[in-house]
Amino acid sequence: METINFLITGVGGQGTVLASEIMAAVGFAAGYDVKKSDLLGLSVRGGAVLSHVRWGEIVYSPIVPEGRVDYLIAFEELEALRHLGQVKSTGTILMNQQKIFPVLVSSGLAEYPTDEVIEESLRKTSKNVHEIPAVELALKVGNSKVLNIVLLGAISALFNIDPKIWEEVIKERVPKKYVDLNIKAFNEGRNWMKGE
Amino acid sequence: MKKLMTGNEALARGAYEAGVKVATGYPGTPSSEILENIVQYKEIYAEWSTNEKVATEAAIGAAYAGQRSITTMKQVGMNVAADAFFFAVYTGVRAGLVIVVADDPGMFSSQNEQDNRHYAPFAKMPLLEPSDSQEAKDFVKIALEMSEEWDVPVLYRTCMRVAHSASPVEIGERNWDDEKIPEKWVRDQDKYVCSAMLAKKKRPMIEDRLIKLVDVSNKISINRLEWGDRKLGIIASGPVYHYAREIFPNATFLKLGMTYPLPEGLIRELAAGVDQVMVIEELDPFIEQQVKAMGINCIGKDIFPRYGELLTGDIERACAKAGIIPWEKVAEQRDVTPENLPGRSPVLCPGCPHRSTFYNLAKMKDVIIVSDIGCYNLGALAPFYATDFMGSMGAGFGVAHGFEIGGIEKTGQKIIGIVGDSTFFHNGVTPLLNMVHNGSNVTLMVLDNSTTAMTGHQDHPGVDYTLRGKGTRVDIEKMVRAIGVEHVLKANAFDVKSVDSAIKEGLNHDGLSFIIVEGPCFFVGNNLKPAYTVTSNCNGCGTCFKLGCSAIARSDIVDEKTGRRKSSIDPVLCVGCGICAQVCPRKAIVSTQAS
């Protein structure tokens, strides 16, 4: 089989690292060889975060080679745009509909790309684009912080992996008192994707 | 049982399984998580030491005491530690000693790029390099056994892509008698006293050992020939092996886990068995130069870059240019990303105690700000642009003194030296002693946020806890006064005026001034307060943007008189430090508690 390449990107504090851990663990539990690599900023909040996850028969490099991303999972719109060049023309993009202004933008030193630019760039990159209102879906189950699990729920709908495997992996990695909330978030995302 | 682990988690597990009893280090990306994982194994004594030299000496002493020991550091920390491990090559050890260094090709979080493999021939010790998490675990045991068999510390070089990548690891158990007391120490001056007279006697043994280690390198299982297509024979180590394997699945490989001394026999066998040898390595031509010195022709840095990471795309591009692979095979980015996207550089967090200092410093003229390494180096970036220099740990004080004795103040410019609290203990105390002794007349600042923030909030001597529990806090003010600094000032980091007046008083004082700016990092201080909000008094003057706080943004509401967009505060991001309210000239920012 061909190795499946995921690129997960977002802003520090959005829960991308946990999401990449779960993606790797699910692939591993489903029987794939798995490698993952995180590129973390400083320990300060608000920097860009990037994770590579690869599932395959034998995976050598932990880094997805340039331009060979099968699934771009973007937690933030500007960070999605930044990595479009990595996506294969046959690749799939899952983008959380959320704009987080970098300080350069909020202080008026730079402009955030317009919705037109965002839409056009996404269209140019791939036919398979899913724009997910993950914050809204997360709030619906009770807390905007679980937007990362909503997005995982959405991507889970694209794979023929038993949802129980996803749920088990999530349970192992979130605090006990938030297990129910996270499972709800997972199903919310999964159902949204199925209904799309 | 197999488990997904990062390289740093696996290394910690390897130390546990291999019977390590003592682990020391100083935090530094990408090495910090090694000790943070080791501390979960209660059988191992673990500590954050004050700096890498102190950590290395502690691990050396523990190995002398008869306990398997490791010390960990980031790439530039190796320079600080060097003074210690050079002598340990002469003395040898009583139990295994592994010096772990995490390199940073690509300079993701370091002030310079350096290839620490050079320290192996420089200090004359063997070198191992893991390529993934399984090896990160397994190589600890191999290194410890090699250290004991050859009575020498072993250099274990990992790097960011091993440290922060995860892959499956076969977990084992710890087969170690933790109750065993070390054997009694017997004085052996010929072995352990490195006076010139005694150390000199060991020189021939050290050279002889390296020659014998070549044979070890030829036979050790972690150096292996993987025969495939005979046209190309690739020598690779570390994560580069995996990138290269993916590009050349059918080529012949010499996969190296031990890269010093090199396995000359295996290299000659490879060269004899293939048409062309190619060395693919990140950073310096460390392996290549040695292969060429053996009289073996090889492709290497004539086609591959000498700096930065050497990822799949980089290797493919170099090979395509050289005609080794067709261009169609090269992984390249597609041209679909819009141009001129705004960057997302890191900024001081909402509630950061450093904000007031750099807000004040940014307004000062004719002052040279000699800064140092830590979160406060973000004072160099937008919107502050408030510092003139950043180099190495402690240089914020040491270089400030140099500016002074270089006579820069004759130009009418004054000097401020800045270090953080952890940096002060790490290497800021010795330049301070030097300045006191030599009668310096500069202003020094310690930005004391009660933690080593940038690397993930580790302890240091200025706090009352250690990696394992309770610790004794060293009081910076008492210490500085004891050293002989007379003009010591304190400022509250969350009071902009207090910081401003301390800096001015320091600059006006004739003689050495020492300012301690106190205020805990938000992540250790538990200082969450109700958020602040912007009232209709705001006229969009933009003063609050000079604070570089990610909780403050321009809103879409335009002030009628000024025509400028008013400020707004994100109630989720704001932690209520109130610094913006202090600087607002129209008193338009108020606490939601007060309103």
PDB file of N, CA, C and O in Angstrom, chain B residues 228-270:
ATOM      1  N   GLY B 228      21.900  -4.323  -1.651  1.00  0.00           N
ATOM      2  CA  GLY B 228      20.792  -4.225  -2.607  1.00  0.00           C
ATOM      3  C   GLY B 228      21.405  -4.057  -3.975  1.00  0.00           C
ATOM      4  O   GLY B 228      22.419  -4.684  -4.285  1.00  0.00           O
ATOM      5  N   ASP B 229      20.834  -3.178  -4.756  1.00  0.00           N
ATOM      6  CA  ASP B 229      21.383  -2.847  -6.054  1.00  0.00           C
ATOM      7  C   ASP B 229      22.842  -2.371  -5.890  1.00  0.00           C
ATOM      8  O   ASP B 229      23.137  -1.584  -5.003  1.00  0.00           O
ATOM      9  N   ARG B 230      23.733  -2.866  -6.768  1.00  0.00           N
ATOM     10  CA  ARG B 230      25.164  -2.597  -6.554  1.00  0.00           C
ATOM     11  C   ARG B 230      25.665  -1.324  -7.233  1.00  0.00           C
ATOM     12  O   ARG B 230      26.853  -1.037  -7.207  1.00  0.00           O
ATOM     13  N   LYS B 231      24.774  -0.596  -7.880  1.00  0.00           N
ATOM     14  CA  LYS B 231      25.232   0.624  -8.551  1.00  0.00           C
ATOM     15  C   LYS B 231      25.617   1.685  -7.523  1.00  0.00           C
ATOM     16  O   LYS B 231      26.605   2.377  -7.655  1.00  0.00           O
ATOM     17  N   LEU B 232      24.782   1.814  -6.480  1.00  0.00           N
ATOM     18  CA  LEU B 232      24.966   2.896  -5.516  1.00  0.00           C
ATOM     19  C   LEU B 232      25.066   2.315  -4.102  1.00  0.00           C
ATOM     20  O   LEU B 232      24.227   1.507  -3.699  1.00  0.00           O
ATOM     21  N   GLY B 233      26.096   2.718  -3.376  1.00  0.00           N
ATOM     22  CA  GLY B 233      26.240   2.326  -1.972  1.00  0.00           C
ATOM     23  C   GLY B 233      26.185   3.563  -1.107  1.00  0.00           C
ATOM     24  O   GLY B 233      27.044   4.441  -1.188  1.00  0.00           O
ATOM     25  N   ILE B 234      25.124   3.667  -0.288  1.00  0.00           N
ATOM     26  CA  ILE B 234      24.896   4.903   0.467  1.00  0.00           C
ATOM     27  C   ILE B 234      25.293   4.714   1.933  1.00  0.00           C
ATOM     28  O   ILE B 234      24.881   3.746   2.582  1.00  0.00           O
ATOM     29  N   ILE B 235      26.092   5.632   2.441  1.00  0.00           N
ATOM     30  CA  ILE B 235      26.423   5.640   3.869  1.00  0.00           C
ATOM     31  C   ILE B 235      25.557   6.705   4.527  1.00  0.00           C
ATOM     32  O   ILE B 235      25.557   7.862   4.093  1.00  0.00           O
ATOM     33  N   ALA B 236      24.797   6.317   5.547  1.00  0.00           N
ATOM     34  CA  ALA B 236      23.931   7.281   6.227  1.00  0.00           C
ATOM     35  C   ALA B 236      23.745   6.881   7.682  1.00  0.00           C
ATOM     36  O   ALA B 236      23.874   5.705   8.042  1.00  0.00           O
ATOM     37  N   SER B 237      23.439   7.881   8.512  1.00  0.00           N
ATOM     38  CA  SER B 237      23.166   7.643   9.930  1.00  0.00           C
ATOM     39  C   SER B 237      22.049   8.582  10.372  1.00  0.00           C
ATOM     40  O   SER B 237      21.654   9.469   9.628  1.00  0.00           O
ATOM     41  N   GLY B 238      21.553   8.388  11.602  1.00  0.00           N
ATOM     42  CA  GLY B 238      20.521   9.287  12.130  1.00  0.00           C
ATOM     43  C   GLY B 238      19.271   9.259  11.263  1.00  0.00           C
ATOM     44  O   GLY B 238      19.088   8.357  10.434  1.00  0.00           O
ATOM     45  N   PRO B 239      18.398  10.275  11.401  1.00  0.00           N
ATOM     46  CA  PRO B 239      17.136  10.272  10.654  1.00  0.00           C
ATOM     47  C   PRO B 239      17.358  10.327   9.136  1.00  0.00           C
ATOM     48  O   PRO B 239      16.490   9.912   8.371  1.00  0.00           O
ATOM     49  N   VAL B 240      18.516  10.828   8.712  1.00  0.00           N
ATOM     50  CA  VAL B 240      18.803  10.925   7.275  1.00  0.00           C
ATOM     51  C   VAL B 240      18.741   9.539   6.622  1.00  0.00           C
ATOM     52  O   VAL B 240      18.355   9.413   5.465  1.00  0.00           O
ATOM     53  N   TYR B 241      19.111   8.509   7.398  1.00  0.00           N
ATOM     54  CA  TYR B 241      19.014   7.152   6.857  1.00  0.00           C
ATOM     55  C   TYR B 241      17.599   6.869   6.365  1.00  0.00           C
ATOM     56  O   TYR B 241      17.389   6.307   5.289  1.00  0.00           O
ATOM     57  N   HIS B 242      16.603   7.269   7.148  1.00  0.00           N
ATOM     58  CA  HIS B 242      15.206   6.981   6.776  1.00  0.00           C
ATOM     59  C   HIS B 242      14.763   7.793   5.566  1.00  0.00           C
ATOM     60  O   HIS B 242      14.041   7.300   4.709  1.00  0.00           O
ATOM     61  N   TYR B 243      15.201   9.073   5.506  1.00  0.00           N
ATOM     62  CA  TYR B 243      14.845   9.871   4.319  1.00  0.00           C
ATOM     63  C   TYR B 243      15.447   9.202   3.075  1.00  0.00           C
ATOM     64  O   TYR B 243      14.807   9.083   2.042  1.00  0.00           O
ATOM     65  N   ALA B 244      16.717   8.791   3.202  1.00  0.00           N
ATOM     66  CA  ALA B 244      17.420   8.221   2.041  1.00  0.00           C
ATOM     67  C   ALA B 244      16.825   6.873   1.646  1.00  0.00           C
ATOM     68  O   ALA B 244      16.695   6.560   0.461  1.00  0.00           O
ATOM     69  N   ARG B 245      16.434   6.074   2.637  1.00  0.00           N
ATOM     70  CA  ARG B 245      15.837   4.761   2.366  1.00  0.00           C
ATOM     71  C   ARG B 245      14.551   4.904   1.557  1.00  0.00           C
ATOM     72  O   ARG B 245      14.249   4.095   0.677  1.00  0.00           O
ATOM     73  N   GLU B 246      13.799   5.948   1.884  1.00  0.00           N
ATOM     74  CA  GLU B 246      12.540   6.175   1.187  1.00  0.00           C
ATOM     75  C   GLU B 246      12.792   6.540  -0.291  1.00  0.00           C
ATOM     76  O   GLU B 246      12.047   6.131  -1.176  1.00  0.00           O
ATOM     77  N   ILE B 247      13.872   7.283  -0.528  1.00  0.00           N
ATOM     78  CA  ILE B 247      14.194   7.705  -1.896  1.00  0.00           C
ATOM     79  C   ILE B 247      14.836   6.556  -2.688  1.00  0.00           C
ATOM     80  O   ILE B 247      14.574   6.380  -3.863  1.00  0.00           O
ATOM     81  N   PHE B 248      15.689   5.799  -2.012  1.00  0.00           N
ATOM     82  CA  PHE B 248      16.417   4.704  -2.675  1.00  0.00           C
ATOM     83  C   PHE B 248      16.081   3.364  -2.025  1.00  0.00           C
ATOM     84  O   PHE B 248      16.907   2.776  -1.321  1.00  0.00           O
ATOM     85  N   PRO B 249      14.843   2.853  -2.248  1.00  0.00           N
ATOM     86  CA  PRO B 249      14.437   1.632  -1.539  1.00  0.00           C
ATOM     87  C   PRO B 249      15.260   0.411  -1.922  1.00  0.00           C
ATOM     88  O   PRO B 249      15.377  -0.525  -1.131  1.00  0.00           O
ATOM     89  N   ASN B 250      15.885   0.430  -3.103  1.00  0.00           N
ATOM     90  CA  ASN B 250      16.589  -0.772  -3.564  1.00  0.00           C
ATOM     91  C   ASN B 250      18.106  -0.654  -3.533  1.00  0.00           C
ATOM     92  O   ASN B 250      18.808  -1.580  -3.920  1.00  0.00           O
ATOM     93  N   ALA B 251      18.621   0.480  -3.091  1.00  0.00           N
ATOM     94  CA  ALA B 251      20.077   0.682  -3.120  1.00  0.00           C
ATOM     95  C   ALA B 251      20.750  -0.106  -2.004  1.00  0.00           C
ATOM     96  O   ALA B 251      20.098  -0.607  -1.084  1.00  0.00           O
ATOM     97  N   THR B 252      22.072  -0.217  -2.089  1.00  0.00           N
ATOM     98  CA  THR B 252      22.858  -0.796  -1.002  1.00  0.00           C
ATOM     99  C   THR B 252      23.132   0.309   0.028  1.00  0.00           C
ATOM    100  O   THR B 252      23.432   1.445  -0.338  1.00  0.00           O
ATOM    101  N   PHE B 253      22.976  -0.042   1.290  1.00  0.00           N
ATOM    102  CA  PHE B 253      23.216   0.939   2.357  1.00  0.00           C
ATOM    103  C   PHE B 253      24.243   0.428   3.355  1.00  0.00           C
ATOM    104  O   PHE B 253      24.274  -0.770   3.672  1.00  0.00           O
ATOM    105  N   LEU B 254      25.071   1.333   3.857  1.00  0.00           N
ATOM    106  CA  LEU B 254      25.810   1.086   5.087  1.00  0.00           C
ATOM    107  C   LEU B 254      25.153   1.989   6.122  1.00  0.00           C
ATOM    108  O   LEU B 254      25.326   3.207   6.109  1.00  0.00           O
ATOM    109  N   LYS B 255      24.333   1.373   6.979  1.00  0.00           N
ATOM    110  CA  LYS B 255      23.592   2.125   7.990  1.00  0.00           C
ATOM    111  C   LYS B 255      24.449   2.179   9.249  1.00  0.00           C
ATOM    112  O   LYS B 255      24.774   1.144   9.829  1.00  0.00           O
ATOM    113  N   LEU B 256      24.794   3.380   9.666  1.00  0.00           N
ATOM    114  CA  LEU B 256      25.689   3.526  10.809  1.00  0.00           C
ATOM    115  C   LEU B 256      24.957   3.988  12.065  1.00  0.00           C
ATOM    116  O   LEU B 256      24.249   5.001  12.050  1.00  0.00           O
ATOM    117  N   GLY B 257      25.117   3.245  13.152  1.00  0.00           N
ATOM    118  CA  GLY B 257      24.635   3.674  14.464  1.00  0.00           C
ATOM    119  C   GLY B 257      25.791   4.191  15.296  1.00  0.00           C
ATOM    120  O   GLY B 257      25.625   5.024  16.166  1.00  0.00           O
ATOM    121  N   MET B 258      27.002   3.658  15.009  1.00  0.00           N
ATOM    122  CA  MET B 258      28.219   4.145  15.663  1.00  0.00           C
ATOM    123  C   MET B 258      29.014   4.894  14.601  1.00  0.00           C
ATOM    124  O   MET B 258      29.462   4.308  13.622  1.00  0.00           O
ATOM    125  N   THR B 259      29.174   6.209  14.789  1.00  0.00           N
ATOM    126  CA  THR B 259      29.789   7.014  13.731  1.00  0.00           C
ATOM    127  C   THR B 259      31.178   7.531  14.104  1.00  0.00           C
ATOM    128  O   THR B 259      31.801   8.257  13.336  1.00  0.00           O
ATOM    129  N   TYR B 260      31.648   7.184  15.303  1.00  0.00           N
ATOM    130  CA  TYR B 260      33.047   7.426  15.625  1.00  0.00           C
ATOM    131  C   TYR B 260      33.505   6.429  16.660  1.00  0.00           C
ATOM    132  O   TYR B 260      32.817   6.271  17.660  1.00  0.00           O
ATOM    133  N   PRO B 261      34.640   5.761  16.463  1.00  0.00           N
ATOM    134  CA  PRO B 261      35.370   5.740  15.205  1.00  0.00           C
ATOM    135  C   PRO B 261      34.554   5.029  14.130  1.00  0.00           C
ATOM    136  O   PRO B 261      33.719   4.175  14.443  1.00  0.00           O
ATOM    137  N   LEU B 262      34.800   5.370  12.873  1.00  0.00           N
ATOM    138  CA  LEU B 262      34.059   4.757  11.771  1.00  0.00           C
ATOM    139  C   LEU B 262      34.532   3.323  11.529  1.00  0.00           C
ATOM    140  O   LEU B 262      35.693   2.999  11.781  1.00  0.00           O
ATOM    141  N   PRO B 263      33.630   2.470  11.016  1.00  0.00           N
ATOM    142  CA  PRO B 263      34.000   1.083  10.719  1.00  0.00           C
ATOM    143  C   PRO B 263      34.735   1.002   9.387  1.00  0.00           C
ATOM    144  O   PRO B 263      34.119   0.790   8.341  1.00  0.00           O
ATOM    145  N   GLU B 264      36.034   1.174   9.430  1.00  0.00           N
ATOM    146  CA  GLU B 264      36.810   1.248   8.181  1.00  0.00           C
ATOM    147  C   GLU B 264      36.649  -0.027   7.349  1.00  0.00           C
ATOM    148  O   GLU B 264      36.529   0.030   6.125  1.00  0.00           O
ATOM    149  N   GLY B 265      36.585  -1.172   8.033  1.00  0.00           N
ATOM    150  CA  GLY B 265      36.440  -2.439   7.316  1.00  0.00           C
ATOM    151  C   GLY B 265      35.136  -2.495   6.520  1.00  0.00           C
ATOM    152  O   GLY B 265      35.115  -2.872   5.346  1.00  0.00           O
ATOM    153  N   LEU B 266      34.033  -2.094   7.161  1.00  0.00           N
ATOM    154  CA  LEU B 266      32.726  -2.121   6.478  1.00  0.00           C
ATOM    155  C   LEU B 266      32.700  -1.124   5.325  1.00  0.00           C
ATOM    156  O   LEU B 266      32.104  -1.383   4.275  1.00  0.00           O
ATOM    157  N   ILE B 267      33.331   0.013   5.537  1.00  0.00           N
ATOM    158  CA  ILE B 267      33.337   1.040   4.488  1.00  0.00           C
ATOM    159  C   ILE B 267      34.115   0.526   3.268  1.00  0.00           C
ATOM    160  O   ILE B 267      33.686   0.691   2.123  1.00  0.00           O
ATOM    161  N   ARG B 268      35.237  -0.156   3.526  1.00  0.00           N
ATOM    162  CA  ARG B 268      36.020  -0.716   2.403  1.00  0.00           C
ATOM    163  C   ARG B 268      35.239  -1.844   1.708  1.00  0.00           C
ATOM    164  O   ARG B 268      35.272  -1.978   0.486  1.00  0.00           O
ATOM    165  N   GLU B 269      34.524  -2.617   2.496  1.00  0.00           N
ATOM    166  CA  GLU B 269      33.712  -3.702   1.919  1.00  0.00           C
ATOM    167  C   GLU B 269      32.621  -3.118   1.016  1.00  0.00           C
ATOM    168  O   GLU B 269      32.369  -3.613  -0.085  1.00  0.00           O
ATOM    169  N   LEU B 270      31.993  -2.044   1.504  1.00  0.00           N
ATOM    170  CA  LEU B 270      30.961  -1.373   0.713  1.00  0.00           C
ATOM    171  C   LEU B 270      31.558  -0.851  -0.593  1.00  0.00           C
ATOM    172  O   LEU B 270      31.015  -1.083  -1.679  1.00  0.00           O
TER     173      LEU B 270
END
